[in-house]
CSV table of C-alpha atoms (C1' of nucleotides) in Angstrom, one decimal:
chain,number,residue,atom,x,y,z
E,454,MET,CA,0.0,0.0,0.0
E,455,GLN,CA,1.6,3.2,-1.1
E,456,LEU,CA,0.3,6.8,-1.6
E,457,ARG,CA,0.6,8.1,-5.2
E,458,ASN,CA,3.6,10.3,-5.8
E,459,GLN,CA,1.1,13.0,-6.8
E,460,VAL,CA,0.3,13.3,-3.1
E,461,GLU,CA,3.9,14.4,-2.5
E,462,TRP,CA,3.8,16.8,-5.4
E,463,ALA,CA,0.5,18.3,-4.4
E,464,LEU,CA,1.8,19.0,-0.9
E,465,HIS,CA,4.9,20.6,-2.1
E,466,CYS,CA,3.0,22.7,-4.6
E,467,SER,CA,0.6,23.8,-1.9
E,468,ALA,CA,3.5,24.9,0.2
E,469,VAL,CA,4.9,27.0,-2.7
E,470,LEU,CA,1.5,28.4,-3.5
E,471,ALA,CA,1.2,29.5,0.1
E,472,GLY,CA,4.1,31.9,-0.6
E,473,VAL,CA,2.6,33.5,-3.8
E,474,PRO,CA,1.8,37.2,-3.4
E,475,PRO,CA,-1.9,37.9,-3.0
E,476,GLY,CA,-3.8,38.4,-6.2
E,477,ARG,CA,-1.1,36.7,-8.3
E,478,PHE,CA,-1.1,33.3,-10.1
E,479,LEU,CA,1.8,30.8,-10.5
E,480,PRO,CA,1.6,28.7,-13.6
E,481,ALA,CA,1.8,24.9,-13.5
E,482,ARG,CA,4.8,25.1,-15.7
E,483,ALA,CA,6.7,26.9,-13.1
E,484,LEU,CA,5.6,24.5,-10.3
E,485,ALA,CA,6.8,21.6,-12.5
E,486,GLU,CA,10.1,23.2,-13.2
E,487,PHE,CA,10.6,24.1,-9.5
E,488,HIS,CA,10.1,20.5,-8.4
E,489,GLY,CA,11.6,18.8,-11.3
E,490,VAL,CA,8.6,16.7,-12.2
E,491,PRO,CA,6.8,16.2,-15.5
E,492,GLN,CA,4.5,19.1,-16.1
E,493,ALA,CA,1.7,17.3,-17.9
E,494,TYR,CA,1.3,14.8,-15.0
E,495,LEU,CA,1.6,17.4,-12.3
E,496,SER,CA,-1.3,19.2,-14.0
E,497,LYS,CA,-3.5,16.3,-13.0
E,498,ALA,CA,-2.7,16.7,-9.4
E,499,LEU,CA,-3.4,20.5,-9.6
E,500,GLN,CA,-6.7,19.8,-11.3
E,501,ALA,CA,-7.7,17.5,-8.5
E,502,LEU,CA,-6.8,20.3,-6.0
E,503,ALA,CA,-8.9,22.7,-8.0
E,504,ARG,CA,-11.9,20.4,-8.0
E,505,ALA,CA,-11.6,20.1,-4.3
E,506,GLY,CA,-11.6,23.8,-3.9
E,507,ILE,CA,-8.1,24.0,-2.5
E,508,VAL,CA,-6.6,26.0,-5.3
E,509,GLU,CA,-8.1,27.9,-8.2
E,510,GLY,CA,-6.7,28.3,-11.7
E,511,THR,CA,-7.0,31.0,-14.3
E,512,LEU,CA,-6.4,30.8,-18.0
E,513,GLY,CA,-4.3,32.8,-20.4
E,514,PRO,CA,-1.0,34.7,-20.0
E,515,ALA,CA,-0.4,35.7,-16.4
E,516,GLY,CA,-2.6,32.8,-15.5
E,517,GLY,CA,-1.8,29.9,-13.3
E,518,TYR,CA,-2.8,28.7,-9.8
E,519,ARG,CA,-3.2,30.1,-6.4
E,520,LEU,CA,-4.6,29.0,-3.1
E,521,ALA,CA,-8.4,29.3,-2.9
E,522,LYS,CA,-8.4,29.6,0.9
E,523,PRO,CA,-6.0,31.0,3.5
E,524,PRO,CA,-3.2,28.5,4.4
E,525,ALA,CA,-4.5,28.1,7.9
E,526,ALA,CA,-7.7,26.8,6.5
E,527,ILE,CA,-6.1,24.1,4.5
E,528,SER,CA,-5.0,20.9,6.2
E,529,PHE,CA,-2.7,18.1,5.0
E,530,LEU,CA,-5.8,15.9,5.0
E,531,ASP,CA,-7.5,18.2,2.6
E,532,VAL,CA,-4.7,18.0,0.1
E,533,VAL,CA,-4.2,14.2,0.5
E,534,GLU,CA,-7.9,13.5,0.1
E,535,ALA,CA,-8.2,15.7,-2.9
E,536,VAL,CA,-5.6,13.6,-4.7
E,537,GLU,CA,-6.2,10.1,-3.2
E,538,GLY,CA,-9.9,10.3,-2.6
E,539,ARG,CA,-11.9,10.0,0.5
E,540,ALA,CA,-12.3,6.3,0.6
E,541,SER,CA,-11.0,4.3,3.5
E,542,THR,CA,-7.7,2.5,3.1
E,543,PHE,CA,-9.5,-0.7,4.2
E,544,ALA,CA,-12.3,-2.1,2.0
E,545,CYS,CA,-14.4,-4.6,3.8
E,546,ALA,CA,-15.6,-7.2,1.3
E,547,GLU,CA,-17.9,-8.8,3.9
E,548,ILE,CA,-16.4,-12.2,3.4
E,549,ARG,CA,-18.0,-13.2,6.7
E,550,ARG,CA,-21.2,-13.6,4.7
E,551,ASN,CA,-19.6,-16.5,2.8
E,552,ASN,CA,-19.2,-18.5,6.0
E,553,PRO,CA,-20.9,-21.8,5.3
E,554,CYS,CA,-22.1,-22.0,9.0
E,555,ALA,CA,-24.0,-18.7,8.7
E,556,SER,CA,-27.7,-18.8,7.8
E,557,PRO,CA,-28.4,-16.5,4.9
E,558,ALA,CA,-31.7,-15.7,6.5
E,559,HIS,CA,-29.9,-14.0,9.5
E,560,PRO,CA,-27.3,-11.7,8.0
E,561,PRO,CA,-24.8,-10.3,10.4
E,562,THR,CA,-25.8,-6.9,11.9
E,563,GLY,CA,-23.5,-4.0,12.1
E,564,PRO,CA,-20.1,-3.7,10.6
E,565,CYS,CA,-17.6,-6.5,10.9
E,566,ALA,CA,-15.4,-6.4,14.0
E,567,ILE,CA,-12.2,-6.6,11.9
E,568,ALA,CA,-13.3,-3.7,9.7
E,569,ARG,CA,-14.1,-1.6,12.7
E,570,VAL,CA,-10.5,-1.9,14.0
E,571,MET,CA,-9.1,-1.1,10.6
E,572,TRP,CA,-11.4,1.9,10.2
E,573,GLU,CA,-10.4,3.2,13.6
E,574,ALA,CA,-6.7,3.1,12.6
E,575,ASP,CA,-7.7,4.9,9.4
E,576,GLU,CA,-9.4,7.6,11.5
E,577,ALA,CA,-6.3,8.0,13.6
E,578,TRP,CA,-4.3,8.6,10.5
E,579,ARG,CA,-6.7,11.1,9.1
E,580,ALA,CA,-6.9,12.9,12.5
E,581,ARG,CA,-3.2,13.5,12.4
E,582,LEU,CA,-3.2,14.8,8.9
E,583,ALA,CA,-6.2,17.1,9.7
E,584,ALA,CA,-4.3,18.6,12.7
E,585,VAL,CA,-1.6,20.1,10.5
E,586,SER,CA,-2.3,23.1,8.2
E,587,LEU,CA,-0.4,24.7,5.5
E,588,ALA,CA,0.2,27.6,7.8
E,589,ASP,CA,1.8,25.2,10.3
E,590,LEU,CA,4.0,23.8,7.5
E,591,GLY,CA,5.0,27.4,6.5
E,592,ALA,CA,6.0,28.2,10.1
E,593,THR,CA,8.1,25.0,10.3
E,594,LEU,CA,9.8,25.8,7.0
E,595,ALA,CA,10.4,29.4,8.0
E,596,ALA,CA,12.2,28.2,11.1
E,597,GLU,CA,14.2,25.5,9.4
E,598,LEU,CA,15.2,26.8,6.0
E,599,PRO,CA,18.3,29.0,5.7
E,600,ALA,CA,17.3,32.6,5.2
E,601,GLU,CA,19.3,32.8,2.0
E,602,LEU,CA,17.4,29.9,0.4
E,603,ARG,CA,14.0,31.2,1.6
E,604,ASP,CA,14.7,34.6,0.0
E,605,GLY,CA,15.9,32.9,-3.2
E,606,ILE,CA,12.7,30.9,-3.5
E,607,ALA,CA,10.6,34.0,-2.8
E,608,ALA,CA,12.4,35.9,-5.6
E,609,TRP,CA,12.2,33.0,-8.0
E,610,VAL,CA,8.4,32.7,-7.4
E,611,ALA,CA,7.8,36.5,-7.6
E,612,ASP,CA,9.7,36.5,-10.9
E,613,ARG,CA,7.1,34.1,-12.5
E,614,THR,CA,3.8,35.5,-11.1
M,726,MET,CA,-4.4,4.1,-1.8
M,727,GLN,CA,-5.9,0.9,-0.8
M,728,LEU,CA,-4.8,-2.2,1.2
M,729,ARG,CA,-4.7,-5.5,-0.6
M,730,ASN,CA,-7.7,-7.7,-0.1
M,731,GLN,CA,-5.2,-10.3,1.1
M,732,VAL,CA,-5.0,-8.2,4.3
M,733,GLU,CA,-8.7,-8.8,5.0
M,734,TRP,CA,-8.3,-12.5,4.2
M,735,ALA,CA,-5.3,-12.8,6.5
M,736,LEU,CA,-7.1,-11.1,9.4
M,737,HIS,CA,-10.1,-13.3,9.0
M,738,CYS,CA,-7.9,-16.4,8.7
M,739,SER,CA,-6.0,-15.4,11.9
M,740,ALA,CA,-9.3,-15.0,13.7
M,741,VAL,CA,-10.4,-18.5,12.7
M,742,LEU,CA,-7.0,-20.1,13.5
M,743,ALA,CA,-7.2,-18.5,17.0
M,744,GLY,CA,-10.1,-20.9,17.5
M,745,VAL,CA,-8.4,-24.1,16.4
M,746,PRO,CA,-7.9,-26.6,19.2
M,747,PRO,CA,-4.3,-26.7,20.5
M,748,GLY,CA,-2.0,-29.0,18.7
M,749,ARG,CA,-4.3,-29.3,15.7
M,750,PHE,CA,-3.9,-27.8,12.2
M,751,LEU,CA,-6.4,-26.4,9.8
M,752,PRO,CA,-5.6,-26.8,6.1
M,753,ALA,CA,-5.6,-23.8,3.7
M,754,ARG,CA,-8.3,-25.5,1.7
M,755,ALA,CA,-10.7,-25.3,4.6
M,756,LEU,CA,-9.9,-21.6,5.2
M,757,ALA,CA,-10.5,-20.8,1.6
M,758,GLU,CA,-13.8,-22.7,1.6
M,759,PHE,CA,-14.8,-21.0,4.9
M,760,HIS,CA,-14.3,-17.5,3.5
M,761,GLY,CA,-15.3,-18.2,0.0
M,762,VAL,CA,-12.1,-17.0,-1.6
M,763,PRO,CA,-9.8,-18.6,-4.2
M,764,GLN,CA,-7.6,-21.2,-2.4
M,765,ALA,CA,-4.5,-20.7,-4.5
M,766,TYR,CA,-4.4,-17.0,-3.9
M,767,LEU,CA,-5.2,-17.3,-0.2
M,768,SER,CA,-2.1,-19.6,0.1
M,769,LYS,CA,0.0,-16.6,-0.8
M,770,ALA,CA,-1.3,-14.7,2.2
M,771,LEU,CA,-0.9,-17.6,4.5
M,772,GLN,CA,2.7,-18.1,3.3
M,773,ALA,CA,3.4,-14.5,4.1
M,774,LEU,CA,2.0,-15.0,7.6
M,775,ALA,CA,4.2,-18.1,7.9
M,776,ARG,CA,7.3,-16.2,6.8
M,777,ALA,CA,6.6,-13.5,9.4
M,778,GLY,CA,6.3,-16.2,12.2
M,779,ILE,CA,2.7,-15.6,12.8
M,780,VAL,CA,1.4,-18.9,11.7
M,781,GLU,CA,3.2,-22.2,11.1
M,782,GLY,CA,2.3,-24.9,8.5
M,783,THR,CA,2.7,-28.6,8.5
M,784,LEU,CA,2.7,-31.0,5.6
M,785,GLY,CA,0.9,-34.2,4.9
M,786,PRO,CA,-2.6,-35.4,5.8
M,787,ALA,CA,-3.9,-33.8,9.0
M,788,GLY,CA,-1.6,-31.0,8.1
M,789,GLY,CA,-2.4,-27.3,7.6
M,790,TYR,CA,-1.9,-24.1,9.6
M,791,ARG,CA,-2.1,-23.0,13.2
M,792,LEU,CA,-1.0,-19.9,15.1
M,793,ALA,CA,2.7,-19.8,16.0
M,794,LYS,CA,2.1,-17.6,19.0
M,795,PRO,CA,-0.7,-17.1,21.6
M,796,PRO,CA,-3.4,-14.8,20.2
M,797,ALA,CA,-2.6,-12.2,22.8
M,798,ALA,CA,0.9,-11.9,21.3
M,799,ILE,CA,-0.3,-11.2,17.8
M,800,SER,CA,-1.4,-7.7,16.9
M,801,PHE,CA,-3.4,-6.5,13.9
M,802,LEU,CA,-0.2,-4.7,12.9
M,803,ASP,CA,1.7,-7.9,12.8
M,804,VAL,CA,-0.7,-9.4,10.4
M,805,VAL,CA,-1.1,-6.3,8.2
M,806,GLU,CA,2.7,-5.8,8.0
M,807,ALA,CA,3.2,-9.5,7.2
M,808,VAL,CA,1.1,-9.1,4.1
M,809,GLU,CA,1.6,-5.4,3.1
M,810,GLY,CA,5.2,-5.0,4.1
M,811,ARG,CA,6.8,-2.7,6.7
M,812,ALA,CA,7.3,0.2,4.3
M,813,SER,CA,5.7,3.6,5.1
M,814,THR,CA,2.7,4.5,3.1
M,815,PHE,CA,4.4,7.8,2.2
M,816,ALA,CA,7.5,7.6,0.1
M,817,CYS,CA,9.5,10.8,0.1
M,818,ALA,CA,11.2,11.3,-3.3
M,819,GLU,CA,13.2,14.3,-2.0
M,820,ILE,CA,11.9,16.5,-4.8
M,821,ARG,CA,13.1,19.5,-2.7
M,822,ARG,CA,16.5,18.7,-4.0
M,823,ASN,CA,15.4,19.5,-7.6
M,824,ASN,CA,14.7,23.1,-6.4
M,825,PRO,CA,16.6,25.4,-8.9
M,826,CYS,CA,17.2,27.9,-6.0
M,827,ALA,CA,19.0,25.3,-3.8
M,828,SER,CA,22.7,25.0,-4.1
M,829,PRO,CA,23.8,21.4,-4.7
M,830,ALA,CA,26.8,22.0,-2.5
M,831,HIS,CA,24.5,22.5,0.5
M,832,PRO,CA,22.1,19.6,0.5
M,833,PRO,CA,19.2,20.0,3.0
M,834,THR,CA,19.8,18.4,6.3
M,835,GLY,CA,17.4,16.1,8.0
M,836,PRO,CA,14.1,14.7,6.6
M,837,CYS,CA,11.7,17.0,4.7
M,838,ALA,CA,9.1,18.7,6.8
M,839,ILE,CA,6.3,17.4,4.7
M,840,ALA,CA,7.6,13.8,5.0
M,841,ARG,CA,7.8,14.2,8.7
M,842,VAL,CA,4.1,15.0,9.0
M,843,MET,CA,3.2,12.1,6.7
M,844,TRP,CA,5.3,9.7,8.7
M,845,GLU,CA,3.8,10.9,12.0
M,846,ALA,CA,0.4,10.1,10.6
M,847,ASP,CA,1.6,6.7,9.5
M,848,GLU,CA,2.9,6.0,13.0
M,849,ALA,CA,-0.4,6.9,14.5
M,850,TRP,CA,-2.0,4.4,12.1
M,851,ARG,CA,0.4,1.7,13.1
M,852,ALA,CA,0.1,2.5,16.8
M,853,ARG,CA,-3.7,1.9,16.6
M,854,LEU,CA,-3.2,-1.4,14.8
M,855,ALA,CA,-0.5,-2.5,17.3
M,856,ALA,CA,-2.9,-1.9,20.2
M,857,VAL,CA,-5.4,-4.6,19.2
M,858,SER,CA,-4.5,-8.2,19.5
M,859,LEU,CA,-6.1,-11.3,18.1
M,860,ALA,CA,-7.2,-12.1,21.7
M,861,ASP,CA,-9.0,-8.7,21.8
M,862,LEU,CA,-10.7,-9.6,18.5
M,863,GLY,CA,-11.7,-13.0,19.9
M,864,ALA,CA,-13.3,-11.4,23.0
M,865,THR,CA,-15.2,-8.9,20.8
M,866,LEU,CA,-16.5,-11.7,18.5
M,867,ALA,CA,-17.4,-13.9,21.5
M,868,ALA,CA,-19.5,-11.0,22.8
M,869,GLU,CA,-21.2,-10.1,19.5
M,870,LEU,CA,-21.7,-13.4,17.7
M,871,PRO,CA,-24.9,-15.3,18.4
M,872,ALA,CA,-24.0,-18.4,20.5
M,873,GLU,CA,-25.6,-20.7,17.9
M,874,LEU,CA,-23.3,-19.4,15.1
M,875,ARG,CA,-20.2,-19.5,17.4
M,876,ASP,CA,-20.9,-23.1,18.2
M,877,GLY,CA,-21.5,-23.9,14.5
M,878,ILE,CA,-18.2,-22.5,13.5
M,879,ALA,CA,-16.4,-24.3,16.3
M,880,ALA,CA,-17.9,-27.6,15.2
M,881,TRP,CA,-17.2,-26.9,11.5
M,882,VAL,CA,-13.5,-26.2,12.4
M,883,ALA,CA,-13.2,-29.1,14.7
M,884,ASP,CA,-14.5,-31.3,11.9
M,885,ARG,CA,-11.5,-30.4,9.7
M,886,THR,CA,-8.6,-30.4,12.1
B,362,DA,C1',7.0,-49.1,2.0
B,363,DC,C1',3.2,-46.8,-0.2
B,364,DA,C1',0.0,-43.5,-1.3
B,365,DA,C1',-2.7,-39.7,-0.3
B,366,DT,C1',-2.5,-35.1,1.2
B,367,DT,C1',-0.4,-30.9,2.4
B,368,DC,C1',2.7,-26.7,2.2
B,369,DG,C1',6.1,-24.1,-0.7
B,370,DG,C1',7.7,-21.8,-4.5
B,371,DA,C1',7.9,-20.5,-9.4
B,372,DT,C1',5.4,-19.1,-13.5
B,373,DA,C1',1.8,-17.3,-16.7
B,374,DT,C1',-2.5,-14.5,-17.6
B,375,DT,C1',-5.7,-11.2,-16.9
B,376,DG,C1',-7.3,-6.7,-15.7
B,377,DA,C1',-7.3,-2.5,-13.3
B,378,DA,C1',-4.8,1.4,-11.7
B,379,DT,C1',-1.0,4.3,-12.4
B,380,DA,C1',2.0,7.4,-15.0
B,381,DT,C1',2.4,10.0,-19.3
B,382,DC,C1',1.3,12.5,-23.3
B,383,DC,C1',-1.2,15.4,-26.6
B,384,DG,C1',-4.9,18.2,-28.6
B,385,DC,C1',-8.8,21.6,-27.4
B,386,DT,C1',-10.6,25.7,-25.5
B,387,DA,C1',-10.5,29.9,-23.1
B,388,DT,C1',-8.3,34.1,-21.5
B,389,DA,C1',-5.2,38.4,-21.5
B,390,DG,C1',-2.5,41.6,-23.5
B,391,DC,C1',-0.9,44.0,-27.7
S,1232,DG,C1',-9.2,41.1,-33.5
S,1233,DC,C1',-5.0,38.4,-33.4
S,1234,DT,C1',-1.6,35.8,-31.0
S,1235,DA,C1',0.7,33.8,-27.4
S,1236,DT,C1',-0.1,31.5,-23.2
S,1237,DA,C1',-2.5,29.1,-19.8
S,1238,DG,C1',-5.7,25.3,-17.8
S,1239,DC,C1',-8.8,21.3,-19.0
S,1240,DG,C1',-10.1,16.8,-20.4
S,1241,DG,C1',-9.5,12.8,-23.1
S,1242,DA,C1',-6.4,9.1,-25.1
S,1243,DT,C1',-2.3,6.1,-24.5
S,1244,DA,C1',1.5,3.2,-22.5
S,1245,DT,C1',3.3,1.0,-18.5
S,1246,DT,C1',3.3,-0.9,-14.2
S,1247,DC,C1',1.3,-3.7,-10.6
S,1248,DA,C1',-2.2,-6.3,-8.2
S,1249,DA,C1',-5.2,-10.3,-8.5
S,1250,DT,C1',-6.0,-14.8,-10.1
S,1251,DA,C1',-5.1,-19.5,-11.9
S,1252,DT,C1',-2.0,-23.4,-12.7
S,1253,DC,C1',1.8,-26.3,-12.0
S,1254,DC,C1',5.4,-29.2,-9.9
S,1255,DG,C1',8.5,-30.4,-6.1
S,1256,DA,C1',9.3,-31.6,-1.2
S,1257,DA,C1',7.7,-33.2,3.0
S,1258,DT,C1',4.8,-35.9,6.1
S,1259,DT,C1',1.3,-38.8,8.0
S,1260,DG,C1',-1.8,-42.9,8.1
S,1261,DT,C1',-2.6,-47.4,6.0
DNA sequence: ACAATTCGGATATTGAATATCCGCTATAGC
DNA sequence: GCTATAGCGGATATTCAATATCCGAATTGT
């Protein structure tokens, strides 16, 4: 079980877009160049983010993407679910119903005990992701990144918006 | 991102094996019939459990599988990792290194801030699965399953060991 | 000893999901 | 209005999971 690499790209793109000056747009081409990933495929991830209302895109020259909400209002979970979907990682196929001892007339009531445990773990995972916002990430990066690199990135982004 | 259906099968098989009388073995054929899944493919999951030291198999007539440890010593995480592997769900490709602003002479130190958040969530998921043992599952099932069904299953299993 | 039965591993085949690419349409500025 | 530039959606290859099949090795009961 592995997350799509688009999840990683979407998170990094969201982090960069959080630093775009208000009212400006950063084109997908720039985001792809910045991260060194194929532009055509990255577009898919950005489109998924747009459908989820996390970013918004605009056509034409001077077009591109920007965050649709303040960074504090966007969690890791929002981004991950926009790309991966909202389905649980565990799909219960209800194989207990195939049990030859069970009477088809009395189907089991309530969700399977095994599925419940798996879904609880899934919830714990989501809760952790929901607890961290893009603003939190920005604060962490601001504290960790060398000032020189941070300014370099800001200039690079400003140059393409 | 979705877990393999073999995970579900492995968990259900473990639950059944926890009810096998001590010293006896239940063949894979019976487990496949009980759950209504293809026997040849289920064998793969059982072999993975055997490699992980969760179950042990024995050849010949009256052979089959049984738990290799007491149910209280086997967690959901043990079973899931035996089938899915121990790798994190999030693979960091270090795309921050492709950043055109970063100097290749000064590579970033420590893990990426985004990966750290993802890995923390992954740990929370694993912690939840590690907290539930097969003994816990057995207690839940004993409390929820109708007595008639429980006895029927026990008889069905005893008949094939 | 023999034969039936079981796990173990290796090997195809199918089908879905992933990664990738390309053409279409719409916008903004000259 | 024209042109260059951008996002959008559909079409394509490639990878991987899911399934079936086979044979070999080991073991138990007759």
